[in-house]
XYZ file of C-alpha atoms in Angstrom:
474
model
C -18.160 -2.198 19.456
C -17.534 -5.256 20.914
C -15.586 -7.581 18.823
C -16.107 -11.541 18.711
C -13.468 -13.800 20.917
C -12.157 -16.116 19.258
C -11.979 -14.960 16.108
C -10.206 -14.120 12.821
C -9.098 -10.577 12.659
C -7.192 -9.049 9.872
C -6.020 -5.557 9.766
C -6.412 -3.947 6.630
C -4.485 -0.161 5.914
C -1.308 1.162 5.193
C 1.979 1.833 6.953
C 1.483 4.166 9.511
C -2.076 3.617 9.794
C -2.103 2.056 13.372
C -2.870 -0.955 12.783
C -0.374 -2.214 15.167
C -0.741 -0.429 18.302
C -4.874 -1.035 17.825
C -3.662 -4.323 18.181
C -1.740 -4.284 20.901
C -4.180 -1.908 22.721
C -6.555 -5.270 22.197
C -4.868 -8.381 22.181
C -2.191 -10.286 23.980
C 1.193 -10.413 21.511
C 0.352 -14.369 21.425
C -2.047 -13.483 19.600
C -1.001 -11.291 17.347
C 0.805 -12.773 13.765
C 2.704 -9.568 12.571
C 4.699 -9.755 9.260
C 6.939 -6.900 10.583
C 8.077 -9.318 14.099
C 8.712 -12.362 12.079
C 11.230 -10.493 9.168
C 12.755 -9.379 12.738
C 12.539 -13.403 13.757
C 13.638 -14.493 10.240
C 15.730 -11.506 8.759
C 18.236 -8.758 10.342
C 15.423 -6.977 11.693
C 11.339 -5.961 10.964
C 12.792 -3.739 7.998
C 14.671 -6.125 6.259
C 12.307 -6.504 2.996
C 14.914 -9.201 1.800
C 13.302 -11.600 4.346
C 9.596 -10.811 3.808
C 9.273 -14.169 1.490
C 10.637 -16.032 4.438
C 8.343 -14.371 6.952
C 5.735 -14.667 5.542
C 5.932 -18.493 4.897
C 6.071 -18.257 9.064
C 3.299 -16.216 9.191
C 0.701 -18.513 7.036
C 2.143 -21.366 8.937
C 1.100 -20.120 12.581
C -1.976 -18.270 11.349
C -3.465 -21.898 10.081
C -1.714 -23.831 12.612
C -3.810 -21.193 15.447
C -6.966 -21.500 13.093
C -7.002 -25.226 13.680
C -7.344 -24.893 17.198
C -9.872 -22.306 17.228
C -7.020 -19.729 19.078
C -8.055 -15.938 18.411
C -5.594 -15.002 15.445
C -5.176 -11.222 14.701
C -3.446 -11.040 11.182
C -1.049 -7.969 11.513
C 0.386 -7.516 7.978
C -0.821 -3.963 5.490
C -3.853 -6.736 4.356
C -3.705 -4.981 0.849
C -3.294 -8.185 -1.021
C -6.900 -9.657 -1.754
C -5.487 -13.061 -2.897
C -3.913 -13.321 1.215
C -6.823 -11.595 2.773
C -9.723 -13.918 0.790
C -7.316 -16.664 1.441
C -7.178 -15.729 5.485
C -11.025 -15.484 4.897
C -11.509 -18.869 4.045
C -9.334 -20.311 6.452
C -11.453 -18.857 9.190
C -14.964 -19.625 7.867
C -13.714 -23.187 7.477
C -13.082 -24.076 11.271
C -16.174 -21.888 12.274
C -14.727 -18.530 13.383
C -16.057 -15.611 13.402
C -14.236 -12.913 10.687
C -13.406 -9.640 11.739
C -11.843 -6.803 8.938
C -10.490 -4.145 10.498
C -10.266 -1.632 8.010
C -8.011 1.559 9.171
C -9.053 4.826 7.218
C -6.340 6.798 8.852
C -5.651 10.529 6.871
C -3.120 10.032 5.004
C -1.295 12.981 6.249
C -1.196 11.487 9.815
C 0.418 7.980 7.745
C 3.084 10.625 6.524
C 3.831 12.117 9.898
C 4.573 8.909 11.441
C 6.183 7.403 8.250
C 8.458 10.443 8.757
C 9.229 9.299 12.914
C 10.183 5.837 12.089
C 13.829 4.871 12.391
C 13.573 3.296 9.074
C 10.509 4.840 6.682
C 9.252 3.029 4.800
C 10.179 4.591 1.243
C 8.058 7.642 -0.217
C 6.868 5.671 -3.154
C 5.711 2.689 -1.141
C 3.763 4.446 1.008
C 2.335 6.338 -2.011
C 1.131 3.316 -3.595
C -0.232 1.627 -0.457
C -2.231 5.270 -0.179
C -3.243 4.935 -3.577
C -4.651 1.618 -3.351
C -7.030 1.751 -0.050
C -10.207 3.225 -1.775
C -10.667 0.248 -3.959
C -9.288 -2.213 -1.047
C -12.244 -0.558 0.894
C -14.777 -1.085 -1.521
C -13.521 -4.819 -2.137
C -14.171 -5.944 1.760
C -17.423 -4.659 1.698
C -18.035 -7.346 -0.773
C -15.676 -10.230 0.237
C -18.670 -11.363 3.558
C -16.325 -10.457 6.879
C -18.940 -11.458 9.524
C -17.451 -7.689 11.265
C -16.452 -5.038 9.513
C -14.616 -2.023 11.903
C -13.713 1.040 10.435
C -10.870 3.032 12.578
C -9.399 6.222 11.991
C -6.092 5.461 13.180
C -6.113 8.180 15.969
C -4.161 11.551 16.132
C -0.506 11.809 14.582
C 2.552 11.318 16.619
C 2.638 15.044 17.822
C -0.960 15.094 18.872
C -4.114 16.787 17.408
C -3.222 18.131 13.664
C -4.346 21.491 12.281
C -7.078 20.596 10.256
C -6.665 18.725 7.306
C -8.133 18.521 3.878
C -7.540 15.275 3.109
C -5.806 14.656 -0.465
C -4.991 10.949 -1.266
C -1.528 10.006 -2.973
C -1.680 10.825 -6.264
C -4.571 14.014 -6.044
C -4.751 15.400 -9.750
C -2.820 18.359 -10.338
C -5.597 20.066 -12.321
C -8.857 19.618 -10.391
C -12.356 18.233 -12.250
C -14.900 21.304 -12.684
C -16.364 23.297 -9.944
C -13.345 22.528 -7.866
C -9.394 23.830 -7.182
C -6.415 21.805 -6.688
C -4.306 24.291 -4.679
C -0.078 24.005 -5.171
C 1.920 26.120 -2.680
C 5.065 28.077 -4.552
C 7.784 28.859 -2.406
C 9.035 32.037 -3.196
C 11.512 33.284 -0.413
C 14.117 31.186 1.797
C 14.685 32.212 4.837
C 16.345 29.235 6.135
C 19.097 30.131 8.147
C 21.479 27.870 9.032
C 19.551 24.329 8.025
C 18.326 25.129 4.390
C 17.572 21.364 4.312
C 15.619 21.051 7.653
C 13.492 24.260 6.473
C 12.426 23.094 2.981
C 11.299 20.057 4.238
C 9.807 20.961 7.118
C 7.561 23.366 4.982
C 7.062 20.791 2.618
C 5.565 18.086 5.172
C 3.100 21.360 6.320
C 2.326 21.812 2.804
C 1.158 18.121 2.669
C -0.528 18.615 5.850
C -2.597 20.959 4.950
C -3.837 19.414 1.533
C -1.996 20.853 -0.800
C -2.144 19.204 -4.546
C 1.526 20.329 -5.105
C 4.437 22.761 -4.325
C 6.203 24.829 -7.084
C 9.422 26.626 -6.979
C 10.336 29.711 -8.535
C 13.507 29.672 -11.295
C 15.449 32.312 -11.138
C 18.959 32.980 -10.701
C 19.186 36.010 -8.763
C 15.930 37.188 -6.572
C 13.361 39.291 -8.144
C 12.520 42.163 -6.694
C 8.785 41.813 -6.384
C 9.413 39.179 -3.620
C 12.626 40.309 -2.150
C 16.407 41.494 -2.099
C 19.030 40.576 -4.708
C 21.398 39.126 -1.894
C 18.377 36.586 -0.788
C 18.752 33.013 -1.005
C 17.244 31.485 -4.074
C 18.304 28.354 -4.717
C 18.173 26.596 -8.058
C 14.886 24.827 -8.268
C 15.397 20.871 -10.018
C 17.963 20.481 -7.277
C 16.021 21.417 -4.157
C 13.204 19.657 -6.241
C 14.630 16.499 -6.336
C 15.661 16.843 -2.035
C 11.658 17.425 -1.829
C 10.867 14.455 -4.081
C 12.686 11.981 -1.296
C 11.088 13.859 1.578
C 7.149 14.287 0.462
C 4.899 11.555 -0.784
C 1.908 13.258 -2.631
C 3.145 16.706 -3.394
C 3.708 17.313 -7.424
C 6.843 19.151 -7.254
C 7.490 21.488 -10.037
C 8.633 24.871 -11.095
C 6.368 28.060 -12.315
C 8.061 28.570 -14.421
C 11.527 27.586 -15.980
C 12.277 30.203 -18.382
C 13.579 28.547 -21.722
C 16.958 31.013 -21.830
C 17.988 28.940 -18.712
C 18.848 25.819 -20.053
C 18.923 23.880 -23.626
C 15.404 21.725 -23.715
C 17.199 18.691 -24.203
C 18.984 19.326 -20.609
C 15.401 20.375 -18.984
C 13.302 17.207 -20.502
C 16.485 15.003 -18.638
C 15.973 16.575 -15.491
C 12.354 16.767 -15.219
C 12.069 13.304 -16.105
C 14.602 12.531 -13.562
C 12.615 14.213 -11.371
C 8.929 12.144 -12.120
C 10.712 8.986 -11.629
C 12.037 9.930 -8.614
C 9.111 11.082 -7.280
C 7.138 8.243 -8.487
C 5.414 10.146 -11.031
C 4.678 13.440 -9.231
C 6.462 16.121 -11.311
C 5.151 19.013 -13.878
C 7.362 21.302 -15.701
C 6.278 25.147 -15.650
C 7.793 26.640 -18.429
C 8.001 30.342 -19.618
C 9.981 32.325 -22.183
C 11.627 34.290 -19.266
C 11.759 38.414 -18.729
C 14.114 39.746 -16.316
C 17.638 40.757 -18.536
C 19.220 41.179 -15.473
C 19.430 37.460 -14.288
C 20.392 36.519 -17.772
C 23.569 39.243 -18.406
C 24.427 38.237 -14.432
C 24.828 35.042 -15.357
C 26.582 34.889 -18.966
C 23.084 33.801 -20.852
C 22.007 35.398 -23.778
C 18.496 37.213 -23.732
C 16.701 36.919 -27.330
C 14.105 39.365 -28.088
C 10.577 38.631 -27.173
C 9.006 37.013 -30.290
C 12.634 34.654 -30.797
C 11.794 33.799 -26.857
C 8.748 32.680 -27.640
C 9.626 31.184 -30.599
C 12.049 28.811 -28.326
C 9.383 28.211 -26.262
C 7.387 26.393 -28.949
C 10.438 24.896 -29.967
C 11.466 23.663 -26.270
C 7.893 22.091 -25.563
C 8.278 19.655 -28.651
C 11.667 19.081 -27.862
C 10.792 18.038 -24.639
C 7.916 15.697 -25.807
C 9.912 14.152 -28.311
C 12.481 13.154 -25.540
C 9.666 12.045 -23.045
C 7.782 10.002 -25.758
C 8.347 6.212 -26.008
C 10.897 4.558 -28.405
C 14.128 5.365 -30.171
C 13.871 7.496 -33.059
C 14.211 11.033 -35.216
C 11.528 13.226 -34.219
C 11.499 17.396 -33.322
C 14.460 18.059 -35.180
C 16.872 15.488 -33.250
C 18.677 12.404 -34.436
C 17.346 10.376 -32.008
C 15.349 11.005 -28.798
C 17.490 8.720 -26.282
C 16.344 9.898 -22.896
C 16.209 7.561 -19.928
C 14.971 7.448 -17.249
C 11.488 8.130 -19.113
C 9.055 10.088 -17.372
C 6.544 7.762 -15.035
C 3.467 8.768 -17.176
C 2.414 11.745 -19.138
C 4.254 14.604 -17.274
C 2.078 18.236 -17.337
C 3.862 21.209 -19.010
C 2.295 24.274 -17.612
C 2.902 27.006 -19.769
C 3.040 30.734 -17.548
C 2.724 34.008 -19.305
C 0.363 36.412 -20.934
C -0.879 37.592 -24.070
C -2.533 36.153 -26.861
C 0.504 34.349 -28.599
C 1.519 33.155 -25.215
C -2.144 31.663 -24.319
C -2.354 30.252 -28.011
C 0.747 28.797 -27.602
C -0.463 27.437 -24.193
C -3.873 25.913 -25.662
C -1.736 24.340 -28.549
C 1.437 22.465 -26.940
C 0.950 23.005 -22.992
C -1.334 21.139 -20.977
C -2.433 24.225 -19.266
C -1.967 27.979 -19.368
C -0.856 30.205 -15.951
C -1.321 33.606 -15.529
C -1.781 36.457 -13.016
C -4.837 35.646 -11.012
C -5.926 39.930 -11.542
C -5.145 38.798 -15.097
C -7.566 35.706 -15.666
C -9.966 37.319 -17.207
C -7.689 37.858 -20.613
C -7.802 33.679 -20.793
C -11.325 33.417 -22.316
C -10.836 36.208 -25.032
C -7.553 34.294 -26.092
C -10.020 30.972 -26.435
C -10.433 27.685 -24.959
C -7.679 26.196 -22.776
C -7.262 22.475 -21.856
C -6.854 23.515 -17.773
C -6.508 27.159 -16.570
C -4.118 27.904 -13.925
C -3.252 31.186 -11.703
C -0.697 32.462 -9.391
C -2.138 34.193 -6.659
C 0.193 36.086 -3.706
C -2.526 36.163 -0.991
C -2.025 37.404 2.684
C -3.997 35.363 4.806
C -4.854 36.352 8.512
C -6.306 34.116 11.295
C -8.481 37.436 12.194
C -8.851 41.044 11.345
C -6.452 42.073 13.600
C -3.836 39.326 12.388
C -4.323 40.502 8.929
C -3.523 44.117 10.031
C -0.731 43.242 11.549
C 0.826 40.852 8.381
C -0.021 43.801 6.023
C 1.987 46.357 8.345
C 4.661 44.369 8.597
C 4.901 42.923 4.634
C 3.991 46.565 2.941
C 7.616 47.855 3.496
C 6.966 51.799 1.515
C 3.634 50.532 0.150
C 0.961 52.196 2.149
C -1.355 49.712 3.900
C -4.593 50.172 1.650
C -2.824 49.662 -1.474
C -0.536 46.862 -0.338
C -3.926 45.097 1.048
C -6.043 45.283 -1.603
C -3.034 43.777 -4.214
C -3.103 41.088 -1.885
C -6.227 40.515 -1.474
C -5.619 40.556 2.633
C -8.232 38.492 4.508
C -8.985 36.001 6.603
C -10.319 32.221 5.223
C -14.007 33.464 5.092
C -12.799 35.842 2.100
C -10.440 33.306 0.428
C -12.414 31.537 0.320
C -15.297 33.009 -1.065
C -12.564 34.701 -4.409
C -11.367 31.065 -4.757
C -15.254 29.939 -5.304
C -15.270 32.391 -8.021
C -12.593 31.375 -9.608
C -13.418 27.717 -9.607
C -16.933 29.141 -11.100
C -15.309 30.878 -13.917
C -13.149 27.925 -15.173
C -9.928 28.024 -13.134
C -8.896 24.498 -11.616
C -5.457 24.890 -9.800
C -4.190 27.871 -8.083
C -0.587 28.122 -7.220
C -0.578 30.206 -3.821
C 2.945 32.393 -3.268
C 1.542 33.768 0.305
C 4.379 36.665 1.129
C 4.505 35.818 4.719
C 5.854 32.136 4.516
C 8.733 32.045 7.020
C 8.234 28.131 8.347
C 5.866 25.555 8.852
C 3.050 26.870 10.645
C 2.835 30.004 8.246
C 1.371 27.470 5.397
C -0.752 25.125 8.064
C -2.638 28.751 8.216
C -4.436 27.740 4.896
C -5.418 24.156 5.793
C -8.823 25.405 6.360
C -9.165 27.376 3.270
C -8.139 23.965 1.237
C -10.496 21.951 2.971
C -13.236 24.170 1.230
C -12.540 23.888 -1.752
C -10.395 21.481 -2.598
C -10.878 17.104 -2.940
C -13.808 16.043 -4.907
C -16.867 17.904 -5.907
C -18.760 17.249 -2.814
């Protein structure tokens, strides 16, 4: 399309979106007002938000001062704000120039990637809420009577052409509306050699990649032995939690599940609310009434019988509530329920176990039940649940003959049948396909433990299957 000279242009989209070097791909730098240059003109540099006030008082000066002469302006600031943007609007109708919005619908994962390049990111919840907000800023231009409105796409992220992406905005619901699955990747093994750090994250940034609602983190204390080795890295979960809440910006970070022998409630409704305002509101607390003795006598905790486990499960959840709730006062037992930070907003308690007095208890105080996906079908003749969750460990090939070779090389003594069918070893096509059935029979999240996870491009593998089913109903 070929854009009106002179005119008004304002760029409209968040950081990272490309607004800038469309810009300069277009225009001459006289031309272009940019909010970022003038805090560098103004301030110690274009990241110094202490001078943004100052800039922009700058930048409305030589936007109307160019405006008056009937100069080509191209307004480079986010162009969230509809008070500046109507403003800018006006300004340009009133000397006679043609209005152009340029409205960038980059993916957000391709904002994240290059968020994550910059020498100075811009922080994790900032970028979340400027995610958040471009659906309704989209909707409001179409209304506000730009003479041109261009839609970009921002172009491929700093590394070049992604692995395909299903694209979950900031904020994408944890438990997914009917018909549809929000899918939460659970990290299960760690082999990280010598940069634990650089590996979590890295797989975390592929997990938002890819579309993932969500990553969860086992909580254990010594490595179980469905997954691995004893002498396997496993580290505790609401610390590496809270390194992932700085490094991702629409993940809900959580565990599946905390087992309620670990810690006193009191202690686990402080951390996870730590956690959710840290992440700007993204965490959920799986919580179980644990069942491996060994962890426990390995680590000086006492390990109740089943029904007094259970028992402190109920008791944990209202704890936990009480202490998450607003105000000062007596409530689940305590004196007082002083426990700040609060939580963001309501923060999910996903309750993980089986059996009827689990799922009752799950329907009753959790938010949502989890269970073995081969062991969903025991949900419905325990009743109605508020969200219904599984945990699926799913070996997922890019071909027949890459699925052959992941099961011969996970199965260890299992033979190769057996090990493939508890797996459910496939390629997308048939992923996909179980997943649809799930979603059919009432299941909105699954949390996905695939065995094979060793780095980053071992979760971009499921982008595809996400795409399918994940996102809105369609």
């Amino acid at each position: 399309m070929e854009l009106p000279d002179p005119a008004l242009v304002v760029l409209v989209g968040p950081a990272g979106a490309g607004k800038s070097a469309w810009a300069a791909a277009r225009y001459r730098d006289a031309e272009i007002v940019s909010s970022d240059a003038l805090r560098g003109r103004v301030g110690s540099g274009p990241a110094d938000l202490d001078a943004t006030d100052d800039a922009f008082t700058v930048l409305e000066a030589v936007v109307a001062a160019r405006l008056r002469r009937g100069l080509t302006t191209v307004v480079d600031t986010l162009g969230l704000d509809a008070r500046r943007r109507r403003a800018w609007l006006a300004a340009g109708r009133a000397v006679g120039l043609p209005c152009v919005a340029a409205v960038f619908d980059t993916p957000a994962a391709v904002c994240r990637a290059r968020n994550r390049g910059r020498d100075r990111p811009v922080p994790a919840p900032a970028l979340t809420s400027q995610l958040r907000r471009m659906p309704g800023v989209s909707a409001e231009i179409v209304g506000e009577g730009w003479d041109v409105v261009v839609r970009e796409d921002g172009g491929p992220a700093p590394d070049g052409p992604q692995a395909p992406v299903a694209e979950h905005a900031a904020g994408t619901p944890l438990f997914a509306e009917p018909g549809r699955l929000s899918f939460v990747l659970q990290v299960s093994r760690f082999p990280w050699g010598d940069d634990p750090s650089s590996w979590l994250t890295s797989v975390a940034a592929a997990a938002e990649d890819a579309g993932f609602a969500g990553l969860a983190l086992m909580d254990h204390l010594i490595q179980i032995p469905q997954v691995g080795r004893p002498f396997e890295a496993i580290p505790e979960p609401l610390v590496t939690l809270g390194l992932l809440a700085g490094a991702t910006t629409s993940l809900h970070l959580g565990t599946l599940v905390s087992p309620v022998t670990f810690r006193a409630p009191g202690i686990l409704a402080k951390a996870f609310a730590t956690l959710d305002a840290l992440s700007g509101g993204r965490a959920f607390c799986g919580l179980g009434a644990g069942w491996w003795g060994r962890e426990h006598a390995g680590f000086g905790l006492s390990f109740p019988p089943p029904r007094d486990r259970v028992d402190a499960l109920e008791h944990a959840v209202a704890t936990m509530r009480a202490l998450w709730a607003s105000g000062t006062r007596p409530a689940a037992g305590l004196p007082e329920t002083t426990c700040y930070p609060r939580p963001v907003g309501p923060l999910p308690i996903v309750v993980g176990g089986t059996g009827r007095r689990m799922l009752r208890l799950a329907a009753t105080v959790g938010d949502a039940c989890n269970v073995p996906v081969a062991r969903v079908d025991e949900v419905a003749a325990a009743g109605p649940q508020k969200h219904v969750t599984v945990l699926d460990v799913p070996v997922l090939g890019e071909d027949r003959e890459h699925v052959a070779t992941l099961v011969e090389r996970l199965r260890g003594r299992t033979d190769a049948v057996t090990f493939a069918g508890r797996h459910h070893a496939g390629t997308a096509a048939r992923h996909v396909a179980r997943y649809r059935a799930l979603a059919e029979a009432g299941v909105c999240t699954v949390f996905v433990a695939p065995p094979d996870v060793a780095g980053p491009d071992d979760v971009a593998r499921w982008a595809p299957v996400v795409a399918q089913l994940g996102g809105p109903p369609g």
